[in-house]
Amino acid sequence: MRRRSTSLKVLALTGFAFLYLPILTMVVLSFNESRLVTVWSGFSPKWYGELLHDDQILGAAMISLKIAFISASLAVVLGTLAGFALSRFPKFRGKVALTGMVSAPLVMPEVITGLALLLLFVAMESLLGWPKGRGVVTLIISHVTFCMAYVAVVVQSRLADMDGVIEEAALDLGARPWRVFVDITLPMIAPALVSGWLLSFTVSFDDLVISAFVSGPGYSTLPMVIFSKVRLGVSPEVNALATMMIVVVGIGVVLFTWNAARLHRMRQREERAAAAGL
Amino acid sequence: MSGGDQTAAQAVPDPGVASRPRTGSVLTRLKHRLPLPRGLGQGMVSGIPLGWLLVFFLLPFGVVLKISLADTAIAMPPYTALLDWDGEAVATLQLNFGKYLFLLEDTLYLSAYAGSLKVAAVSTLFCLLIGYPMALFIARQPAERRPLWLALVILPFWTSLLLRVYAWIGLLQHNGVINNILINLGIIDQPLVMMQTDFAVYLGVVYTYLPFMVLPLYATLEKLDETLLEAAADLGSAPWKAFLTVTLPLSRPGMVAGSMLVFIPAVGEFVIPALMGGPDTLMIGRVLWDEFFNNRDWPMASAVAVVMMVVLVIPVMLLRNGQNKTAEHG
């Protein structure tokens, strides 16, 4: 297999270059002194300074961070309940409906989800008087709805990988279902909860289309501000902002991968030690 | 709900009796509080997310359907009521199919649906062509190096879609990086027109959705039994022939899953055609957006959404469920 892999390697590395070339260009251009973004005139970090004094961007970033934090946390709770019910309850009323609905937001075109949620909020406001207007509440409800799908999928696959033997043993020994869940299930699915939260946070922080539909005047999230800036043309500040976001995400992914690899090696060592002990 | 009781739970002695006489701090009493009836506890675990999704995911589509049958009105919200109370107890139901008729009459909508399908289909094909070698390459790496390559695929996926599209604008635009380089090298005299073209839209969609193709493909290829390929080689099959007859057919589930993950969102894509496409790049997501935000025609936007759901999303989702079921049973 190894011999013929040269052509495969070339094709694959071309694919990776395709993925990274635009990102790398953007990072380099963020240090360009010229306002004409794509004409190089010298190295300068000045756009980062300007970025830190741009109140519009900073304000929008704060709104986005707040909404992403709350949405991701609520989505982890709801998504874990959904994932747990789907993989651990043999049957319950509405299982088919939950199975279908929990993954549907992942593939639903965003323009449809956004429009549908906005029309719902408008109808609810005129019928029930809640939610009043559109802003933080409507943004959070919408983000939770599509983020919980990610959490449910991650939790469900994690639970499917573990058999329920330990949980059953605890139940047999008289532990109540709630205690079994808190003491056994939760610690075992903790990694899935962490990745579900991170995924939800990122997806919520990045969302443009659904947010544009459901937010009201005065509540512009960061992607909405970037979108309106980009529509007017490329701007060196956006390059700087993008670079900062890529660096943060990059560090996160590297740490996560490194940690996963470390745990993997640790488990392998333990397994070898256990095998040697036998 | 009683059907959900696990057999194991029957071994639990009734804890209510034991915990009631216990005294002590609030905390211990809370810990040993009367448990909810088992059926109710389970009902809440499944009921809360189910209820949330019914209200905030299913119900909205009912509202969209309802408003698509209303007529546009100069009011807030800008549509007419379906039910009219004429003073007394008599209500009249007014259904208006005018928006759907208009969808069929005006070629703008039909060509936008067709355009979205074309962009999504062609982009899916290119994602498959570019993503397959990447997935196969990662799957053939030594186990300890795979997480690194996977992280390289996932990293762009974790960064903002908007910013990745933006990165291409800097490369493709009139005085962008590519044109500057080509002119400085003397390859071209005039800048190439790449932005605001269909080419830019295809490029943007392929670039954005490539990780969605690579990850499911890798998941299938990783599980592939290497001994099958060795057997094929032992029996004298050339590597490319073994690939065509063994690897490719066995990786079909990954190809299908990846294609769905690329195709469906690509059909409704708004950001990429809005930022990279020209005025004549017709895609249905953009048409819906314009109907809503620019024309303020909520019923028309709803009708566009309903047709997109019925024609594109539901069939593809049913197909996907069918695929999953056959994969489980097969």
XYZ file of C-alpha atoms in Angstrom:
608
model
C 0.000 0.000 0.000
C 2.814 2.396 0.849
C 4.396 2.412 -2.592
C 1.486 3.734 -4.578
C 0.670 6.380 -2.041
C 2.795 9.124 -3.697
C 0.017 10.261 -6.029
C -2.463 10.022 -3.165
C -0.163 12.133 -1.033
C 0.168 14.802 -3.706
C -3.606 14.977 -4.194
C -4.265 15.109 -0.461
C -1.644 17.754 0.226
C -3.059 19.855 -2.623
C -6.399 19.615 -0.843
C -4.836 20.800 2.419
C -3.102 23.653 0.602
C -6.487 24.648 -0.843
C -7.878 24.740 2.696
C -5.085 26.804 4.172
C -3.813 29.137 1.450
C -6.625 31.711 1.795
C -6.360 31.684 5.588
C -2.594 32.162 5.521
C -2.907 34.998 2.997
C -5.391 36.722 5.255
C -3.083 36.393 8.258
C -0.175 37.886 6.309
C -2.302 40.738 4.949
C -3.504 41.627 8.431
C 0.014 42.950 9.095
C -0.001 45.043 5.943
C 0.464 48.726 6.600
C -1.484 49.892 3.560
C -5.208 50.572 3.733
C -5.399 49.079 0.236
C -5.609 45.670 1.795
C -4.033 43.636 -0.983
C -1.111 45.893 -1.930
C 1.819 45.186 0.374
C 3.520 48.307 1.682
C 5.264 47.160 4.820
C 4.838 45.349 8.091
C 2.689 47.009 10.707
C 0.494 45.800 13.553
C -1.493 49.033 13.469
C -4.791 47.451 12.367
C -4.828 45.450 15.584
C -4.609 48.726 17.491
C -7.442 50.226 15.460
C -9.490 47.116 16.072
C -9.183 47.527 19.831
C -10.559 51.052 19.548
C -13.470 50.160 17.290
C -16.460 50.412 19.620
C -18.871 48.972 17.083
C -16.846 45.769 16.719
C -16.088 45.492 20.432
C -19.735 46.007 21.389
C -20.908 43.430 18.879
C -18.222 41.000 20.073
C -19.475 41.353 23.655
C -23.070 40.661 22.586
C -21.932 37.631 20.578
C -19.805 36.249 23.428
C -22.665 36.635 25.906
C -25.218 34.987 23.623
C -22.829 32.176 22.671
C -22.020 31.472 26.331
C -25.643 31.314 27.479
C -26.847 29.440 24.389
C -24.085 26.839 24.574
C -24.760 26.191 28.270
C -28.517 25.789 27.785
C -27.937 23.696 24.662
C -25.695 21.308 26.634
C -28.495 20.725 29.156
C -31.229 20.203 26.580
C -29.011 18.296 24.164
C -27.804 15.943 26.912
C -31.392 15.191 27.943
C -32.290 14.484 24.323
C -29.200 12.366 23.654
C -29.682 10.424 26.897
C -33.368 9.754 26.248
C -32.680 8.626 22.690
C -29.902 6.200 23.521
C -30.952 4.904 26.977
C -34.770 4.742 26.951
C -35.985 1.746 24.952
C -39.134 3.566 23.939
C -41.150 6.575 24.955
C -43.920 8.693 23.543
C -42.526 10.883 20.798
C -39.266 8.986 20.270
C -39.645 9.013 16.489
C -40.466 12.725 16.547
C -37.488 13.499 18.775
C -35.126 11.429 16.618
C -36.186 13.332 13.529
C -36.298 16.785 15.054
C -33.043 16.596 16.956
C -30.888 16.211 13.859
C -33.042 18.214 11.443
C -31.654 21.640 12.444
C -28.190 20.400 11.416
C -29.160 20.130 7.762
C -31.989 22.646 7.503
C -30.998 25.603 5.307
C -30.433 28.515 7.655
C -32.642 30.945 5.746
C -35.631 28.654 6.387
C -34.880 28.173 10.108
C -34.331 31.891 10.549
C -37.511 32.910 8.759
C -39.569 30.268 10.570
C -38.320 31.315 14.011
C -38.885 34.995 13.342
C -42.459 34.383 12.157
C -43.056 32.295 15.273
C -41.762 35.055 17.558
C -43.937 37.647 15.822
C -47.009 35.396 16.093
C -46.248 34.623 19.755
C -45.848 38.290 20.573
C -49.223 39.193 19.126
C -50.963 36.207 20.768
C -49.208 35.926 24.143
C -47.390 39.214 24.458
C -44.074 37.354 24.792
C -41.247 37.637 23.780
C -41.447 41.434 23.789
C -39.714 42.660 20.667
C -36.616 40.944 19.364
C -33.162 40.896 20.909
C -31.280 38.806 23.433
C -34.168 36.462 24.275
C -35.088 35.602 20.709
C -31.420 35.213 19.757
C -30.782 32.826 22.642
C -33.898 30.720 21.982
C -32.940 30.371 18.317
C -29.309 29.541 19.019
C -30.223 26.964 21.657
C -32.537 25.282 19.160
C -29.856 24.619 16.569
C -26.982 24.129 19.037
C -28.747 21.432 21.071
C -28.762 19.310 17.923
C -24.951 19.246 17.910
C -24.816 18.336 21.605
C -27.453 15.616 21.232
C -25.570 14.007 18.358
C -22.234 14.051 20.235
C -23.761 12.757 23.498
C -25.755 10.090 21.698
C -22.711 8.711 19.908
C -20.692 8.761 23.134
C -23.441 6.853 24.976
C -23.727 4.394 22.110
C -20.004 3.620 22.507
C -20.440 2.708 26.186
C -22.648 -0.167 27.149
C -25.043 0.423 29.995
C -23.603 -2.351 32.208
C -22.215 -0.062 34.919
C -25.402 1.953 35.048
C -27.475 -1.222 35.287
C -25.264 -2.565 38.067
C -25.782 0.644 40.056
C -29.527 0.411 39.547
C -29.475 -3.230 40.668
C -27.581 -2.207 43.796
C -30.377 0.186 44.660
C -29.154 3.556 43.423
C -31.892 5.831 42.201
C -31.930 6.671 38.506
C -31.072 10.307 39.228
C -28.008 9.345 41.322
C -26.896 6.866 38.678
C -27.080 9.632 36.102
C -25.140 12.148 38.224
C -22.525 9.758 39.651
C -21.929 7.449 36.712
C -23.349 8.616 33.414
C -22.321 12.269 33.647
C -18.626 11.644 34.444
C -18.452 9.100 31.644
C -19.915 11.449 29.048
C -18.013 14.509 30.328
C -15.706 14.700 27.275
C -18.755 14.687 25.010
C -20.286 17.500 27.060
C -17.107 19.552 26.721
C -16.889 19.102 22.960
C -20.642 19.677 22.645
C -20.339 22.943 24.551
C -17.345 24.120 22.522
C -19.055 23.214 19.266
C -22.249 25.011 20.328
C -20.303 28.064 21.426
C -18.494 28.287 18.084
C -21.593 27.684 15.991
C -23.551 30.254 17.976
C -20.711 32.794 17.857
C -20.433 32.401 14.062
C -24.077 32.424 13.150
C -25.085 35.167 10.756
C -28.217 34.160 8.866
C -30.494 33.018 11.697
C -29.347 35.883 13.927
C -30.087 38.430 11.206
C -33.676 37.200 11.058
C -34.401 36.988 14.786
C -32.502 39.951 16.207
C -33.970 43.383 16.516
C -32.647 46.906 16.081
C -29.706 47.659 18.347
C -28.728 44.016 18.658
C -26.088 43.413 16.046
C -23.976 40.337 16.671
C -20.345 40.257 15.545
C -21.025 38.309 12.306
C -23.748 40.836 11.412
C -21.283 43.715 11.835
C -18.597 41.881 9.829
C -21.102 41.083 7.094
C -22.083 44.707 6.659
C -18.405 45.770 6.651
C -17.467 43.094 4.087
C -20.359 44.102 1.831
C -18.722 47.511 1.559
C -15.385 45.965 0.582
C -12.393 44.315 2.219
C -11.071 46.109 5.267
C -7.737 45.677 7.046
C -9.504 45.650 10.409
C -11.494 42.590 9.442
C -8.214 40.892 8.473
C -6.861 41.611 11.944
C -10.051 40.409 13.604
C -10.072 37.223 11.540
C -6.440 36.530 12.415
C -7.134 36.933 16.126
C -10.088 34.565 15.923
C -8.068 32.008 13.964
C -5.247 32.143 16.510
C -7.665 31.563 19.406
C -9.405 28.684 17.621
C -6.058 27.255 16.501
C -4.697 27.201 20.047
C -7.922 25.577 21.235
C -7.856 22.855 18.594
C -4.157 22.142 19.169
C -4.652 21.843 22.944
C -7.693 19.643 22.446
C -5.901 17.360 19.978
C -2.808 17.177 22.160
C -4.922 16.292 25.182
C -6.846 13.649 23.242
C -3.583 12.111 22.024
C -2.195 12.134 25.596
C -5.292 10.387 26.957
C -5.113 7.890 24.103
C -1.459 7.060 24.910
C -2.264 6.834 28.637
C -5.075 4.401 27.984
C -2.840 2.318 25.742
C -0.149 2.180 28.449
C -2.719 1.130 31.022
C -4.076 -1.536 28.705
C -0.571 -2.864 28.079
C 0.182 -2.818 31.800
C -3.052 -4.643 32.522
C -2.291 -7.210 29.831
C 1.220 -7.705 31.238
C -0.246 -8.131 34.722
C -2.376 -10.981 33.503
C -44.608 6.201 30.001
C -44.694 2.966 31.950
C -43.386 1.139 28.866
C -40.082 2.901 29.384
C -39.364 1.274 32.748
C -36.191 -0.691 32.690
C -36.205 -4.140 34.174
C -33.232 -3.203 36.292
C -35.253 -0.480 37.973
C -37.648 -3.049 39.377
C -34.925 -4.266 41.686
C -34.910 -0.892 43.424
C -36.729 -1.128 46.746
C -39.309 1.570 47.292
C -37.074 4.324 48.672
C -39.930 6.574 49.704
C -40.575 4.668 52.928
C -36.953 4.588 53.960
C -36.261 8.258 53.454
C -39.332 9.786 55.031
C -38.520 9.414 58.773
C -34.946 10.576 58.261
C -34.137 13.899 59.889
C -31.079 16.081 59.456
C -29.919 19.050 57.479
C -31.846 20.343 54.535
C -29.074 19.061 52.321
C -29.370 15.453 53.425
C -33.119 15.672 53.252
C -32.825 17.037 49.758
C -30.496 14.241 48.814
C -32.913 11.681 50.141
C -36.014 13.454 49.007
C -38.889 11.446 47.676
C -37.969 10.460 44.169
C -40.398 11.339 41.449
C -42.400 8.437 40.178
C -40.118 6.663 37.735
C -42.374 7.231 34.757
C -42.555 10.938 35.468
C -38.781 11.334 35.805
C -38.216 9.622 32.504
C -41.046 11.547 30.948
C -39.338 14.783 31.932
C -35.963 13.733 30.528
C -37.453 13.039 27.125
C -40.291 15.542 27.413
C -38.278 18.715 27.982
C -36.185 18.560 24.796
C -39.156 17.181 22.873
C -41.350 20.051 24.046
C -38.659 22.608 23.217
C -38.250 21.280 19.688
C -42.002 21.037 19.126
C -42.451 24.697 20.087
C -39.303 26.172 18.574
C -38.649 23.908 15.630
C -41.847 22.221 14.404
C -44.383 24.901 15.278
C -42.485 27.615 13.351
C -42.959 25.642 10.144
C -46.694 25.640 10.790
C -46.524 29.413 11.117
C -44.542 29.656 7.859
C -47.172 27.534 6.089
C -49.943 29.705 7.502
C -48.338 32.982 6.484
C -47.521 31.690 3.010
C -51.287 31.432 2.505
C -51.911 34.996 3.634
C -51.742 38.079 1.483
C -49.313 40.948 1.755
C -50.639 43.913 3.691
C -49.229 47.282 4.592
C -49.295 46.712 8.334
C -47.126 45.299 11.089
C -46.837 42.343 10.807
C -47.174 42.816 7.042
C -49.696 40.106 6.164
C -53.431 39.595 6.320
C -55.142 37.347 8.837
C -56.435 34.020 7.583
C -59.374 34.099 9.946
C -61.642 37.101 9.758
C -64.192 37.875 12.422
C -66.886 40.011 10.861
C -68.134 41.477 14.090
C -70.265 38.561 15.252
C -69.517 34.900 15.707
C -69.076 34.216 11.992
C -65.493 33.607 11.005
C -64.409 33.294 7.436
C -61.311 31.451 6.393
C -59.405 33.161 3.644
C -56.791 31.086 1.953
C -54.726 32.809 -0.614
C -52.760 30.659 -3.021
C -51.720 33.701 -4.979
C -48.115 33.544 -3.748
C -47.722 29.967 -4.946
C -49.231 30.804 -8.356
C -46.821 33.710 -8.595
C -43.932 31.366 -7.803
C -44.841 29.323 -10.882
C -45.504 32.307 -13.128
C -42.400 34.346 -12.471
C -39.391 32.638 -14.011
C -37.142 34.298 -11.420
C -38.143 31.769 -8.778
C -37.918 28.694 -10.984
C -34.499 29.665 -12.262
C -33.378 30.428 -8.707
C -34.419 26.926 -7.584
C -32.685 25.434 -10.628
C -29.605 27.582 -10.024
C -29.357 26.470 -6.380
C -29.681 22.825 -7.370
C -26.962 23.219 -9.997
C -24.553 25.024 -7.663
C -25.178 22.493 -4.874
C -24.799 19.458 -7.151
C -21.633 20.639 -8.909
C -20.066 21.763 -5.612
C -20.891 18.440 -3.971
C -19.167 16.630 -6.828
C -16.053 18.781 -6.481
C -16.045 18.343 -2.695
C -16.127 14.606 -3.270
C -13.271 14.749 -5.794
C -11.073 16.916 -3.552
C -12.144 15.427 -0.235
C -11.801 11.736 -1.105
C -8.009 11.716 -1.498
C -7.697 13.739 1.698
C -9.852 11.317 3.683
C -8.091 8.282 2.241
C -4.702 9.825 2.958
C -5.611 10.467 6.608
C -7.081 6.989 7.013
C -3.804 5.462 5.746
C -1.640 7.455 8.152
C -0.260 5.684 11.227
C -2.862 5.782 14.001
C -0.933 8.227 16.185
C -0.635 10.814 13.416
C -4.273 10.762 12.334
C -5.551 13.161 15.041
C -3.157 15.829 13.788
C -4.341 15.583 10.174
C -7.948 15.480 11.331
C -7.372 18.589 13.406
C -6.091 20.279 10.225
C -9.386 19.426 8.506
C -11.479 20.520 11.470
C -9.637 23.775 12.187
C -11.145 25.752 9.270
C -14.539 24.365 10.227
C -14.195 25.929 13.682
C -13.355 29.329 12.245
C -16.102 31.600 11.053
C -17.685 30.765 7.708
C -18.016 34.460 7.036
C -14.298 35.040 7.536
C -13.350 32.128 5.306
C -15.496 33.545 2.523
C -13.936 36.912 3.232
C -10.439 35.455 2.862
C -11.269 34.464 -0.727
C -12.496 37.951 -1.552
C -9.029 39.295 -0.758
C -7.530 36.729 -3.127
C -9.998 37.005 -5.994
C -10.999 40.627 -6.225
C -10.032 43.007 -9.028
C -6.885 44.262 -7.279
C -6.591 41.134 -5.206
C -3.614 38.937 -4.432
C -4.002 36.555 -7.376
C -4.357 39.326 -9.943
C -1.409 41.234 -8.454
C 0.826 38.178 -8.614
C -0.185 37.259 -12.175
C 0.329 40.825 -13.413
C 3.713 41.158 -11.686
C 4.826 37.884 -13.246
C 3.765 39.223 -16.623
C 1.332 36.389 -17.267
C -1.625 38.693 -17.775
C -1.962 42.398 -18.615
C -5.513 42.952 -17.478
C -6.828 41.772 -14.111
C -9.005 38.683 -14.413
C -12.616 39.119 -13.351
C -13.106 36.452 -10.717
C -15.271 38.035 -8.040
C -19.007 38.419 -8.584
C -19.045 35.456 -10.927
C -20.514 31.968 -10.750
C -16.960 30.651 -10.539
C -16.461 32.494 -7.247
C -19.687 31.012 -5.866
C -18.635 27.462 -6.756
C -15.218 28.050 -5.247
C -16.725 29.493 -2.073
C -19.197 26.639 -1.608
C -16.595 23.922 -2.251
C -14.130 25.597 0.093
C -16.671 26.124 2.871
C -18.204 22.670 2.842
C -15.096 20.563 2.143
C -14.612 19.537 5.824
C -18.210 18.241 5.913
C -17.252 15.855 3.112
C -13.872 14.769 4.474
C -15.018 13.864 8.004
C -17.757 11.289 7.189
C -15.571 9.873 4.383
C -12.701 9.424 6.818
C -15.026 7.777 9.353
C -15.960 5.110 6.795
C -12.501 4.664 5.309
C -10.909 4.323 8.735
C -13.095 1.303 9.529
C -12.317 -0.316 6.194
C -10.804 -3.749 6.556
C -7.224 -3.473 5.235
C -6.992 -7.237 4.781
C -9.493 -7.016 1.921
C -7.043 -4.833 0.012
C -4.169 -7.160 0.852
C -6.227 -10.071 -0.386
C -6.939 -8.212 -3.616
C -3.216 -7.467 -4.020
C -2.272 -11.076 -3.269
C -4.695 -12.238 -5.917
C -2.897 -10.048 -8.434
C -5.136 -7.004 -8.536
C -3.476 -3.722 -9.465
C -3.759 -1.065 -6.730
C -6.058 1.192 -8.786
C -8.250 -1.801 -9.595
C -8.407 -2.813 -5.951
C -9.372 0.766 -5.166
C -12.165 0.768 -7.735
C -13.554 -2.646 -6.830
C -12.973 -2.746 -3.063
C -12.358 0.643 -1.438
C -14.737 2.734 -3.502
C -17.865 0.550 -3.149
C -17.219 -0.032 0.554
C -16.917 3.687 1.223
C -20.344 4.413 -0.261
C -22.007 5.179 3.107
C -19.390 7.859 3.785
C -19.785 9.287 0.294
C -23.569 9.458 0.705
C -23.378 10.993 4.197
C -20.791 13.562 3.106
C -22.741 14.472 -0.016
C -25.900 15.064 2.019
C -24.022 17.254 4.487
C -22.711 19.356 1.612
C -25.711 19.325 -0.714
C -28.567 20.345 1.598
C -27.012 23.401 3.233
C -25.472 24.418 -0.104
C -28.942 24.546 -1.701
C -30.103 27.121 0.828
C -26.798 28.977 1.025
C -27.098 32.734 1.376
C -23.780 34.190 2.536
C -21.636 32.920 -0.343
C -23.845 34.042 -3.268
C -24.494 37.338 -1.487
C -20.815 38.155 -0.996
C -19.116 36.400 -3.916
C -21.812 36.051 -6.562
C -22.777 38.597 -9.174
C -26.213 40.162 -9.583
C -27.153 37.376 -11.982
C -26.134 34.546 -9.630
C -29.579 33.281 -8.727
C -29.840 31.129 -5.654
C -33.014 30.517 -3.740
C -31.583 31.368 -0.315
C -30.676 34.800 -1.580
C -34.101 35.264 -3.210
C -35.792 34.386 0.095
C -33.569 36.839 1.945
C -34.326 39.623 -0.545
C -38.081 38.961 -0.439
C -37.964 39.239 3.309
C -35.492 42.018 4.002
C -35.710 44.153 0.849
C -39.280 43.674 -0.393
C -40.743 43.035 3.078
C -43.025 40.478 1.451
C -43.351 38.008 4.315
C -45.975 35.789 2.629
C -43.827 35.497 -0.513
C -40.719 34.636 1.520
C -42.785 32.013 3.365
C -44.058 30.500 0.115
C -40.471 30.300 -1.185
C -39.462 28.551 2.050
C -42.380 26.081 1.912
C -41.574 25.092 -1.661
C -37.875 24.727 -0.788
C -38.819 22.458 2.114
C -41.244 20.306 0.125
C -39.147 20.000 -3.010
C -35.626 19.769 -1.619
C -35.255 19.305 2.091
C -37.879 16.718 2.984
C -37.076 14.280 0.124
C -33.370 14.445 0.885
C -33.959 13.929 4.607
C -36.227 10.955 3.985
C -33.624 9.522 1.641
C -30.986 9.976 4.333
C -33.132 8.278 6.982
C -33.733 5.406 4.563
C -29.976 5.139 4.017
C -29.362 5.088 7.765
C -31.935 2.345 8.286
C -30.527 0.114 5.562
C -27.047 0.735 6.943
C -28.213 -0.367 10.402
C -29.915 -3.505 9.169
C -27.347 -4.401 6.524
